[in-house]
XYZ file of C-alpha atoms in Angstrom:
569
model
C -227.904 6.619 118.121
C -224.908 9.128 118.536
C -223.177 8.178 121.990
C -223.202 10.804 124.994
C -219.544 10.416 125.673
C -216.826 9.528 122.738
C -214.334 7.630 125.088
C -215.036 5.907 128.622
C -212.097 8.315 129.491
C -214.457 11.093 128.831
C -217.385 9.296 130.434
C -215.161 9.488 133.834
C -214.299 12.905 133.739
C -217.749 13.689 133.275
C -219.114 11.827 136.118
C -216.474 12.024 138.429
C -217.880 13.760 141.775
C -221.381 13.534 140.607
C -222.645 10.708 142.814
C -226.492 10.740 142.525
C -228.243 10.780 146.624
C -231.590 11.354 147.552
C -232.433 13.935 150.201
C -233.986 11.249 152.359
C -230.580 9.191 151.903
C -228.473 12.131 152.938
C -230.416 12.645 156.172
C -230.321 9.276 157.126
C -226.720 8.655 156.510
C -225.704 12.049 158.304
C -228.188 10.461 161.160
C -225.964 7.083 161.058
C -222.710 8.911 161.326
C -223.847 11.378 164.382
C -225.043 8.576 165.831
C -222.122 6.160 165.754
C -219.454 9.527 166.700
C -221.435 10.684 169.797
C -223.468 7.091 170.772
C -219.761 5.531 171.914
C -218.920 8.709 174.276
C -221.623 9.155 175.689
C -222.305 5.740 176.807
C -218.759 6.137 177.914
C -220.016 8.809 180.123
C -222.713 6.915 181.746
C -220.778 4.671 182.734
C -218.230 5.710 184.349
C -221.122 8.035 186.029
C -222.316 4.743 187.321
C -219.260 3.033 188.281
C -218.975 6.323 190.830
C -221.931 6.209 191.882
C -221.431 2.254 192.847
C -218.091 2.700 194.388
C -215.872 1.081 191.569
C -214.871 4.769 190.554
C -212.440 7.414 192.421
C -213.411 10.277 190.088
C -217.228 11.849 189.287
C -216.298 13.137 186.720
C -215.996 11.233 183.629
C -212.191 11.068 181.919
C -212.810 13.294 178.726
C -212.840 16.367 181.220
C -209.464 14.927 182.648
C -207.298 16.794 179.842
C -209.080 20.350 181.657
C -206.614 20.039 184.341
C -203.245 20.033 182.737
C -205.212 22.852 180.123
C -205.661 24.965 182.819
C -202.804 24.513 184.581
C -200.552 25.555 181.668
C -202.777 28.426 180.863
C -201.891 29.758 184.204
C -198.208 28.960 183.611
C -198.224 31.026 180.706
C -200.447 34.050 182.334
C -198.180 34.099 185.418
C -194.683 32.881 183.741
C -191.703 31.910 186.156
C -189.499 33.894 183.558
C -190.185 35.307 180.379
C -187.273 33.291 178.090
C -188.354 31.088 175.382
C -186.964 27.917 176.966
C -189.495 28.350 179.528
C -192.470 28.482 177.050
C -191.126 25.497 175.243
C -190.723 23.754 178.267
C -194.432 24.580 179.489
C -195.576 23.473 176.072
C -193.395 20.176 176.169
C -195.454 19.451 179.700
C -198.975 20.456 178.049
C -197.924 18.214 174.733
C -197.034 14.889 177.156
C -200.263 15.120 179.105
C -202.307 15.410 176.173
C -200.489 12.534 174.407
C -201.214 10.021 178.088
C -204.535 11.885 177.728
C -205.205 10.380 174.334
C -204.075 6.956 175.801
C -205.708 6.707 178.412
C -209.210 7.333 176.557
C -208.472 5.087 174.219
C -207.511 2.192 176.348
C -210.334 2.726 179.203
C -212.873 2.460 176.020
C -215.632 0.527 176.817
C -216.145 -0.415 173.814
C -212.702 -0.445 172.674
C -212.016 -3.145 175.115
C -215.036 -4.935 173.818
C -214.167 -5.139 170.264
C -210.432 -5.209 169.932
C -209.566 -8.253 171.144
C -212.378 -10.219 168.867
C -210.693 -8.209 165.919
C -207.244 -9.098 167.279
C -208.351 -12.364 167.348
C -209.624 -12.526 163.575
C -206.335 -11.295 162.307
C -204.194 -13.390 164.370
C -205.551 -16.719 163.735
C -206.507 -16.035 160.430
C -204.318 -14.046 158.609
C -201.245 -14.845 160.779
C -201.106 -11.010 161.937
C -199.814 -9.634 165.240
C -199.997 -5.781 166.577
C -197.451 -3.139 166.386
C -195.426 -4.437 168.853
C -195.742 -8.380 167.929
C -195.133 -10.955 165.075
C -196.695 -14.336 164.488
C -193.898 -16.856 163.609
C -194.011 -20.248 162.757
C -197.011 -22.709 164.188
C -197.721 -20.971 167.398
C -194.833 -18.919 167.630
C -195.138 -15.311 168.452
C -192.522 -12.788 168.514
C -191.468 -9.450 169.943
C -190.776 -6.617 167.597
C -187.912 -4.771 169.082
C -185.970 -8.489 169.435
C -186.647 -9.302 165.248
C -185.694 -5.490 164.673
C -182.113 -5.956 167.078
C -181.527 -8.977 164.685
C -182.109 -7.594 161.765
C -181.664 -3.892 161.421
C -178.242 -2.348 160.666
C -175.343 -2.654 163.356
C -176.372 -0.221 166.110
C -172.110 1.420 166.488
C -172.702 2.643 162.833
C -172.206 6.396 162.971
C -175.930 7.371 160.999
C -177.680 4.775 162.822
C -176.210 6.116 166.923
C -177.228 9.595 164.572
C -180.389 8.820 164.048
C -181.455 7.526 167.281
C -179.816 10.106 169.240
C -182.217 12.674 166.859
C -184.788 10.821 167.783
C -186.389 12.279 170.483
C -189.396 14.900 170.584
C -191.334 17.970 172.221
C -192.499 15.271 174.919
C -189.397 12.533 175.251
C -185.892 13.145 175.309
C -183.621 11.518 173.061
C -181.554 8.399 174.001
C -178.495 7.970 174.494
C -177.763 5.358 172.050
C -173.810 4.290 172.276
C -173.436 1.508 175.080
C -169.600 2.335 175.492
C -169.684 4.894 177.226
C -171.900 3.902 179.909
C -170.706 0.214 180.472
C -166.550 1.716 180.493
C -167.498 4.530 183.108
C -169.762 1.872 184.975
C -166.491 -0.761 185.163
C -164.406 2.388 186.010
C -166.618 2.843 188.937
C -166.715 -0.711 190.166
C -162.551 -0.871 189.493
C -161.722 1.631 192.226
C -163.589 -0.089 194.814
C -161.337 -3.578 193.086
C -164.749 -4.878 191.891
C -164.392 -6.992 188.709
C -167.483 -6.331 186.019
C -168.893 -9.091 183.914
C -171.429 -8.290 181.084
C -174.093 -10.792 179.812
C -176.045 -9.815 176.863
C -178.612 -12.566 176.768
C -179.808 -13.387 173.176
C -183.310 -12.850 172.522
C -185.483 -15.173 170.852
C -184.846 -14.781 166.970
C -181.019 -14.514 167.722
C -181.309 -18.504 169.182
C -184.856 -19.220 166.995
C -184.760 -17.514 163.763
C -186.089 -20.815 161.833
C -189.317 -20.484 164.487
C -189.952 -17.247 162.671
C -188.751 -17.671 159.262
C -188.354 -21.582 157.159
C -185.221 -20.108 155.453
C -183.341 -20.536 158.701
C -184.535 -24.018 158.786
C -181.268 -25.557 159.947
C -178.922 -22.639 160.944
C -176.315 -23.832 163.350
C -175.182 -20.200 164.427
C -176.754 -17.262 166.826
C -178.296 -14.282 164.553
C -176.565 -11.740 166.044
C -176.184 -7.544 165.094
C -174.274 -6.620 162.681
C -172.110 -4.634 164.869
C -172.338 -7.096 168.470
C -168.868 -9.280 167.667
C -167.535 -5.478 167.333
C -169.119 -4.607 170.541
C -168.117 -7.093 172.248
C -164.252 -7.192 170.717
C -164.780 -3.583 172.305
C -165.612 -5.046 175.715
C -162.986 -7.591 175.948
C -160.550 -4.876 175.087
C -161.707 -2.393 177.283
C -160.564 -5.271 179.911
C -164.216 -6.389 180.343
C -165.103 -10.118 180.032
C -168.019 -10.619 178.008
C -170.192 -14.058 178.664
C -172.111 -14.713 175.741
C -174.098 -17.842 176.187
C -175.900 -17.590 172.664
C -173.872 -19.821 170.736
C -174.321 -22.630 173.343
C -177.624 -21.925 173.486
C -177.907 -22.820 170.039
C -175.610 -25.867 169.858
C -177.880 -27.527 172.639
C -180.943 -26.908 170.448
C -179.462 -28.605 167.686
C -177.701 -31.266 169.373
C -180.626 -32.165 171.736
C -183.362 -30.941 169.232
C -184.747 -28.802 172.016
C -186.735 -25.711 172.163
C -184.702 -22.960 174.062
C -187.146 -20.369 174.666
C -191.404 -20.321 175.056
C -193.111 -20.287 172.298
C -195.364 -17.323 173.753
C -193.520 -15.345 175.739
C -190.158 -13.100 174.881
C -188.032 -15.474 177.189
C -185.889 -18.274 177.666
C -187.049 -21.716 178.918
C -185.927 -23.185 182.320
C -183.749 -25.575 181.146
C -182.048 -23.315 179.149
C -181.836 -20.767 182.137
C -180.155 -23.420 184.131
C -177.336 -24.480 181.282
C -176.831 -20.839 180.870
C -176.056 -20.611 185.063
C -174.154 -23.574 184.936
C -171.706 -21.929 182.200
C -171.612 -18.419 184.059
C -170.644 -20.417 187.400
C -167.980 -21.228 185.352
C -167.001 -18.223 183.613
C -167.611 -16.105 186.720
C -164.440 -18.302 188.564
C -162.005 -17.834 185.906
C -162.665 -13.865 185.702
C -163.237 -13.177 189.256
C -160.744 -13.591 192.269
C -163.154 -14.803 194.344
C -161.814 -16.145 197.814
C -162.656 -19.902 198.964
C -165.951 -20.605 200.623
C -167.352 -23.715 201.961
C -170.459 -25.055 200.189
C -173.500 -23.126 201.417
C -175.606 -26.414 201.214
C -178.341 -25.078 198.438
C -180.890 -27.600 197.079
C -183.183 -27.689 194.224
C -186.719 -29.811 193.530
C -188.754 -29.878 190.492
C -192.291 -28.043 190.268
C -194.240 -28.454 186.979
C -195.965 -24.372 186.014
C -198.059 -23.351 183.103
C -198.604 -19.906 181.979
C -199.606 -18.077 178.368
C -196.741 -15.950 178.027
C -195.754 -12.275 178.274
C -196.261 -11.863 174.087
C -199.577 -13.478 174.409
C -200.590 -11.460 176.980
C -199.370 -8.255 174.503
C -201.887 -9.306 171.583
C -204.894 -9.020 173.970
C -206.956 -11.696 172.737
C -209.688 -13.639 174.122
C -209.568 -15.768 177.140
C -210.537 -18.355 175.496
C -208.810 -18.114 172.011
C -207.535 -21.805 171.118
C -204.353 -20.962 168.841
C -201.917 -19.324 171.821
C -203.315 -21.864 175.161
C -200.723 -21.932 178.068
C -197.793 -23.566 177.736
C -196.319 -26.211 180.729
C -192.880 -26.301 181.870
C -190.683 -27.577 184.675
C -188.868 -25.198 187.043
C -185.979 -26.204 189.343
C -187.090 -23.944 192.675
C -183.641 -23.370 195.022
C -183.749 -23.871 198.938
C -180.830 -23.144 201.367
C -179.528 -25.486 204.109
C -182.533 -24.845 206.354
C -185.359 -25.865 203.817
C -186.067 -22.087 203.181
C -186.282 -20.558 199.761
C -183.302 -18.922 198.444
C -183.103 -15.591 198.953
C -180.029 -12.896 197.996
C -177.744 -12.135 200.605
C -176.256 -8.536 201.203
C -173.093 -10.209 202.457
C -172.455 -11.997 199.099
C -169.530 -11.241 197.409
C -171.002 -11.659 193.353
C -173.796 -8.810 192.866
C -176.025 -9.580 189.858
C -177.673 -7.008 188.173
C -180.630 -8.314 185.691
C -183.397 -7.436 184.170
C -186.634 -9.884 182.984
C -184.601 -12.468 181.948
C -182.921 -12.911 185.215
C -186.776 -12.152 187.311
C -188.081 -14.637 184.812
C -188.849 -18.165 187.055
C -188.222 -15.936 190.385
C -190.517 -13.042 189.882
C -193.856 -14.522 190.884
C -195.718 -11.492 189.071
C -194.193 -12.762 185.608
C -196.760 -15.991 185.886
C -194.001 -18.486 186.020
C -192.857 -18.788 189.215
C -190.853 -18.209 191.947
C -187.194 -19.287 193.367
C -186.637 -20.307 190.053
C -184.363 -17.629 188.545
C -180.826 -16.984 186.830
C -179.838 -16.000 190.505
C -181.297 -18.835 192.533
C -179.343 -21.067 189.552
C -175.895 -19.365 189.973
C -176.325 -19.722 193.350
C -176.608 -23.422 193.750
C -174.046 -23.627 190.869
C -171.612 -22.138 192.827
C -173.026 -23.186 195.885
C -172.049 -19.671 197.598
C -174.619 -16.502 198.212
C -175.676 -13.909 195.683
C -176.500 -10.710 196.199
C -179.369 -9.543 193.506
C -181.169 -6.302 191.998
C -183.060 -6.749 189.037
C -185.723 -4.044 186.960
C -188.144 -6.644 184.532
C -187.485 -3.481 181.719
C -184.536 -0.886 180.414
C -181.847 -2.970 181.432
C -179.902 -0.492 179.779
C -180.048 1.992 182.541
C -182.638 0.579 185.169
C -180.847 -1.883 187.384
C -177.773 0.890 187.670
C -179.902 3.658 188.682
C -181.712 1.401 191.174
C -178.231 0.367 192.628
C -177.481 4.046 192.979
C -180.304 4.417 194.296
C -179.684 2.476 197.027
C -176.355 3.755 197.352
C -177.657 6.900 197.949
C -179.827 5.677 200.673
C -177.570 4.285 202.449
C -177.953 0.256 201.301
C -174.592 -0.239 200.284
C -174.733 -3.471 197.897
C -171.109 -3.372 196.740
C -169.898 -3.580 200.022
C -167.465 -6.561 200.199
C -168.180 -7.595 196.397
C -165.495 -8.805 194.354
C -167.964 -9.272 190.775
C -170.931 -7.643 189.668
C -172.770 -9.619 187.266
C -174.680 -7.217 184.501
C -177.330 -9.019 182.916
C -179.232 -7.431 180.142
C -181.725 -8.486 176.860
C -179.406 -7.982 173.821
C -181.852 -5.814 172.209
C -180.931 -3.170 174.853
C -178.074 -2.658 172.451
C -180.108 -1.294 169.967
C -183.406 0.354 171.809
C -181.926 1.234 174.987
C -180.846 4.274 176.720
C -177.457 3.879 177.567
C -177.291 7.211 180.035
C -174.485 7.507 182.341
C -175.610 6.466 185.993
C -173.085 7.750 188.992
C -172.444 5.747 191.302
C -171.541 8.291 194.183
C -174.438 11.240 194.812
C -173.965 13.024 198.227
C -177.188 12.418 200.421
C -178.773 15.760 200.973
C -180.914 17.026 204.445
C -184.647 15.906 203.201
C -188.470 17.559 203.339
C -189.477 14.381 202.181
C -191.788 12.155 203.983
C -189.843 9.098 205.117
C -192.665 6.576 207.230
C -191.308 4.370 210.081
C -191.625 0.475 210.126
C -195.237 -0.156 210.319
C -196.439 3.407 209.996
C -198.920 4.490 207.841
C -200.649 7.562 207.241
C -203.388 8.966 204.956
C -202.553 12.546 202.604
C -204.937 14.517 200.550
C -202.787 16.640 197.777
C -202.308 17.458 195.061
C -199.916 15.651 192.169
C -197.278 17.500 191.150
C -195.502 15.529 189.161
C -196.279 11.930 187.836
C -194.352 9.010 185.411
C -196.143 7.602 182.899
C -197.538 4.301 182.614
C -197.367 2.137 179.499
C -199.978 1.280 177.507
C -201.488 -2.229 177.561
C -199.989 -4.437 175.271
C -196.980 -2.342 174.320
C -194.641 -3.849 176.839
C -193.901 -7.638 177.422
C -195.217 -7.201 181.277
C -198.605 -6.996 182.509
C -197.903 -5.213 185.525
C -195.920 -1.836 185.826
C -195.360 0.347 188.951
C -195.530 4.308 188.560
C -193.790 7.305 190.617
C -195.794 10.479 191.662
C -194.807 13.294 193.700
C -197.688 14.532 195.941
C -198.019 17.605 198.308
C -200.621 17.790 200.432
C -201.135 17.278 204.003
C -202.130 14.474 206.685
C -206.100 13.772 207.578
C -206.578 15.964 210.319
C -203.595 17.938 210.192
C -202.847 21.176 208.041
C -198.647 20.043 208.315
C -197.247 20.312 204.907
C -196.069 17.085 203.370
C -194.207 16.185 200.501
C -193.649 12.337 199.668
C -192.443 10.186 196.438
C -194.881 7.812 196.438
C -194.967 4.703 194.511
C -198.406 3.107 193.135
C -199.567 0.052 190.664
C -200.607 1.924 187.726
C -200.957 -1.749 185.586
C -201.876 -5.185 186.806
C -202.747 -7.700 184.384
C -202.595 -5.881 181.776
C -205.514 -3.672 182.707
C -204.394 -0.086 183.411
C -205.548 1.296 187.139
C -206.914 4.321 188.510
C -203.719 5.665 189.417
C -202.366 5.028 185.348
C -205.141 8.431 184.789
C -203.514 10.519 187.093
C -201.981 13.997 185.770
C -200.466 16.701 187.091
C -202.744 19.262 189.108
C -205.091 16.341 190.212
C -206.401 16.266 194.011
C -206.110 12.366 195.600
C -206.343 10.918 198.488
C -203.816 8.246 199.504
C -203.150 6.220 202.126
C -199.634 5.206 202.631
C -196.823 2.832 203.809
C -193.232 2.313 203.903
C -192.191 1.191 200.299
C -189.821 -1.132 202.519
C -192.536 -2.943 203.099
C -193.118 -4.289 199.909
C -190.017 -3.742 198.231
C -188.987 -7.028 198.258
C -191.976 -8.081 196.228
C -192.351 -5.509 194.329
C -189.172 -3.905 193.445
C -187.951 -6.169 190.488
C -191.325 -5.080 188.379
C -191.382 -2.733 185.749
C -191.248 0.841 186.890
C -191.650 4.356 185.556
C -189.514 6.556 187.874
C -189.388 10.549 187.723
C -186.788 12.440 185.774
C -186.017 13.848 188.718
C -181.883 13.821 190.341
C -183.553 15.190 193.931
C -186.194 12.338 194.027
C -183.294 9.477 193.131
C -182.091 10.091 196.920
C -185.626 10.051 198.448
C -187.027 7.272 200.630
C -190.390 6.492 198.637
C -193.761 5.379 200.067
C -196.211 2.843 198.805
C -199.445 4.458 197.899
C -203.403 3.209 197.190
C -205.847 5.498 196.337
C -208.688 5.946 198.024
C -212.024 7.618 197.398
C -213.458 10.190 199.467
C -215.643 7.999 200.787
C -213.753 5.781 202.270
C-alpha cells in the first residue's frame, strides 16, 4: 500500500494546525475557560461586598472600580488643561500611568485567591526545587538570600561610566531616574557638616554574601576575604581622599568567622547577628576616637543584660510561605539590651555630641517592629562602648538618601540635631552603592508661613477630604520589611465644620506583610480620618520604612498621624 505522506517531514506540514475537536469538546472547553476567567473576580466581588457589609471594609464598592477614579480624574485634566504645552500632557499621562501600575498591584495582592494559592506554590518551589521569588535566593542548607545584596557583589563596579549610564537611563513614564554616583552626595553632605566643624564618618556595612559567600555558593568554601564591588576599594580610596574616614568593618567581620568558626549574619533574614553587631560597635568606638575631636566626658554609667529572642527573618517573611512550612522555622539568638545609670532603657540624647545616621542595620535589635527586639541596636552598642550619649535617626530603607532627608527634615522644623555635634556617624547597607539614589539633600531650607494643619499635644480631630496626592506603598514581599508607613496629602474639612484644611498625614499602609486599607488609596478618593500629632508616635514609628511625597513644600510640614475610618463609625 502506497503511503499518504513520502517523508514524516511532509506528514507535519500536512497536519500542522489541523487538530481534530468535537463540537461538544469545543463548548465545554470554552465553558471551562469562561468559567475559570470570570469565577475568580467575581467571587472577588462578593466578598469584599460582604466584608462591607460586616464592617471589615471602608469602601462598598469593590476595588476593580478603584482605577475609575484616577480615569476620570485625568479625563478631566485633559478636557479642562492647566496649559496647553506638551509637558503638561506627558505629565498628566505619567500620573494616569503610576495609578494604573499601584492599580494592577493592588488587585493582584488583595486576591483572594491569590493569597490562597501562592504561598502553597511558593512553598513547592522553595523546598523542593531550591527556588526563591524575584526578589530572593535560596543558598546553602537553610540559607536564603536577598537579590539586590548577591547583585551589589557580583555585578560590575557601580563608578564604571556605562554602568552610572545605564542606571541613570533607567527611569520611566512613572519613576524618575536615580541618581546613581554616591560622590557627589556624600562630598556636598561632609561639606555641609564641615562648616558647622562637624567631622563625617561613613560606614558601609557589608551585606550578607560580601561576609557569607560560601553560605550561598560551595566554591567559596574557605574564602578568607570580604566579596566586595568591583569598584568599592576605589570608592572608598575616593572617600579617604576626599578627607572622609571610611570604617569598613567587613574584613573583621570575616576574620572572626573564620577564626571563631561563627556565623555572622541570620540565616533568614538580610542582617547581621548580635554578636557581630556588638564587635562591629566595639571597633567604631574605636575608630570614632581617633577621627573625631571629641572633648572628655565622664562615664555615663550604661549597662547591658542578656535576653534570649527568636524570630523568622525579614527574607523569610519576603517568600510568603506557610506558617507552618518546616524548612525556614525561627531562628534564636541572644541580644545584649542597654540601660542607663537609672535602670531605664537607653534612649538617644539630643545633647549628644556623635549623631548616627542608620538605616535597618543600625534599627535591627532596637526597632521592636523588625521582630528582634528592642534596646539592642548599633546605637545602644556604641553607646555603652563609649560610655557617652548618642544622638540617633535612622530610616529601616534607602539609606542612600532617607536618613539625610529626615535630618533635614527636622532641620527644617526646627529640631536642630547637629546642634553641639562634633561626628555624624552615616551608616548605610553597602548595596546602597549600587541600587540607591544618591540625590543631593540640603541641609539648610528656609521655613516658610504654613496652611498646613499642625495639631497641638494631645489634640485630635476628625477630616473628611479628599486625597490629593498619595506615596506608594510596596508590594508584599518585595522589600525586606513587613511594615511600611505611607504619606498622603488630604483636603477636606473638620466634622462639623465647613473650615478648609489641608494636612500631610502619615498612615500604616503595610503591617505584617499584609497591605492595609490605606495601601488602596489613590488620588481623587473621599476618606475619612481621624487624626493626631505624628509627635505622638514618632518615636515609635519614625525609624520604619516610609514612602514620603516628592514634594519640597511638604518636607517643611509638621505631619499628622492618620487611621481611617468608615462612615459608620
Amino acid at each position: 500500500m502506497k503511503p499518504k505522506y513520502s517523508s514524516r517531514e511532509e506528514q507535519a506540514l500536512a497536519e500542522a494546525g489541523r487538530t481534530t475537536i468535537s463540537a461538544g469538546q469545543k463548548i465545554f472547553l470554552a465553558a471551562v475557560f469562561l468559567a475559570a476567567v470570570f469565577s475568580v473576580p467575581v467571587y472577588q466581588q462578593i466578598a469584599e461586598v460582604s466584608a462591607y457589609l460586616d464592617g471589615r471594609r471602608l469602601k462598598a464598592l469593590p476595588q476593580c472600580y478603584d482605577i475609575l477614579s484616577p480615569a476620570f480624574s485625568a479625563l478631566k485634566k485633559i478636557l479642562r488643561p492647566a496649559d496647553f504645552s506638551l509637558k503638561y500632557f506627558f505629565k498628566v499621562n505619567a500620573e494616569l500611568l503610576r495609578e494604573m501600575r499601584a492599580y494592577e498591584n493592588a488587585l493582584e495582592d488583595s486576591s483572594r485567591v491569590g493569597r490562597a494559592v501562592r504561598p502553597c506554590a511558593q512553598y513547592l518551589m522553595t523546598r523542593w526545587l531550591g527556588a526563591g521569588n524575584d526578589k530572593t535566593y535560596c543558598g546553602r542548607g537553610a540559607w536564603l538570600f536577598y537579590r539586590p545584596d548577591i547583585e551589589y557583589a557580583v555585578n560590575r563596579g557601580f563608578l564604571e561610566n556605562n554602568v552610572m549610564a545605564r542606571r541613570a537611563a533607567s527611569g520611566s513614564e512613572t519613576e524618575p531616574p536615580p541618581h546613581p554616583d554616591p560622590r557627589p552626595a556624600i562630598t556636598g553632605f561632609n561639606a555641609e557638616l564641615s562648616a558647622r566643624g562637624i567631622k563625617l564618618i561613613l560606614m558601609p556595612t557589608p551585606v550578607k554574601p560580601v561576609v557569607h559567600p560560601e553560605k550561598f555558593a560551595v566554591g567559596f568554601e574557605g574564602f578568607a576575604r570580604p566579596i566586595q564591588n568591583l569598584s568599592y576599594q576605589r570608592f572608598a580610596a575616593g572617600m579617604e581622599k576626599a578627607g572622609i574616614p571610611v570604617f569598613d568593618v567587613a574584613p573583621e567581620l570575616v576574620r572572626d568567622k573564620e577564626t571563631n568558626k561563627r556565623d555572622q549574619f541570620l540565616a533568614g533574614d538580610t542582617h547581621w547577628r548580635p554578636e557581630a553587631m556588638e564587635h562591629a560597635a566595639r571597633l567604631l568606638a574605636a575608630f570614632v576616637k581617633e577621627h573625631a575631636a571629641l572633648p572628655p566626658a565622664p562615664a555615663a554609667g550604661y549597662t547591658a543584660e542578656r535576653t534570649n529572642i527568636a524570630c523568622r527573618g525579614d527574607i523569610v517573611g519576603m517568600l510568603r510561605l506557610p506558617e507552618e512550612s518546616d524548612n525556614f522555622g525561627a531562628q534564636e539568638v541572644s541580644i545584649r539590651r542597654v540601660f542607663d545609670s537609672s535602670g531605664r532603657p537607653w534612649r538617644p540624647s539630643r545633647a549628644a555630641d556623635i549623631l548616627l545616621l542608620g538605616d535597618s542595620f543600625a534599627n535591627i535589635y532596637s526597632l521592636e517592629a523588625m521582630g528582634w527586639g528592642g534596646g539592642a541596636g548599633l546605637a545602644e552598642q556604641l553607646s555603652r562602648e563609649m560610655q557617652r550619649p548618642v544622638d540617633f535617626l535612622a530610616v529601616n530603607d534607602n539609606g542612600a538618601c532617607a536618613t539625610r532627608e529626615l535630618l533635614a527634615r527636622e532641620l527644617a522644623r526646627g529640631n536642630d540635631h547637629l546642634a553641639g555635634k562634633r561626628a555624624v556617624i552615616w551608616q548605610f547597607a553597602a548595596r546602597e552603592l549600587t541600587a540607591g539614589d544618591w540625590k543631593i539633600v540640603p541641609l539648610e531650607r528656609a521655613a516658610k508661613e504654613s496652611s498646613f494643619l499642625s495639631l497641638a499635644a494631645g489634640g485630635r480631630l476628625v477630616v473628611t477630604g479628599e486625597i490629593k496626592a498619595v506615596a506608594r506603598a510596596p508590594r508584599p514581599g518585595t522589600v525586606p520589611y513587613s511594615d511600611h508607613i505611607i504619606a498622603a496629602r488630604i483636603v477636606g474639612a473638620a466634622a462639623g465644620s465647613s473650615q478648609f484644611i489641608q494636612a500631610l498625614v502619615y498612615m500604616f499602609s503595610m503591617t505584617n506583610n499584609t497591605l492595609t486599607p490605606a495601601a488602596g488609596l489613590m488620588a481623587g478618593d473621599r476618606v475619612t480620618l481621624r487624626l493626631r500629632p505624628w509627635a505622638e508616635v514618632s518615636a515609635e514609628y519614625e525609624r520604619i520604612n516610609r514612602a514620603d511625597l516628592d514634594d519640597p513644600e511638604l518636607l517643611v510640614q509638621e505631619p499628622c498621624w492618620g487611621e481611617l475610618i468608615s462612615e459608620g463609625e
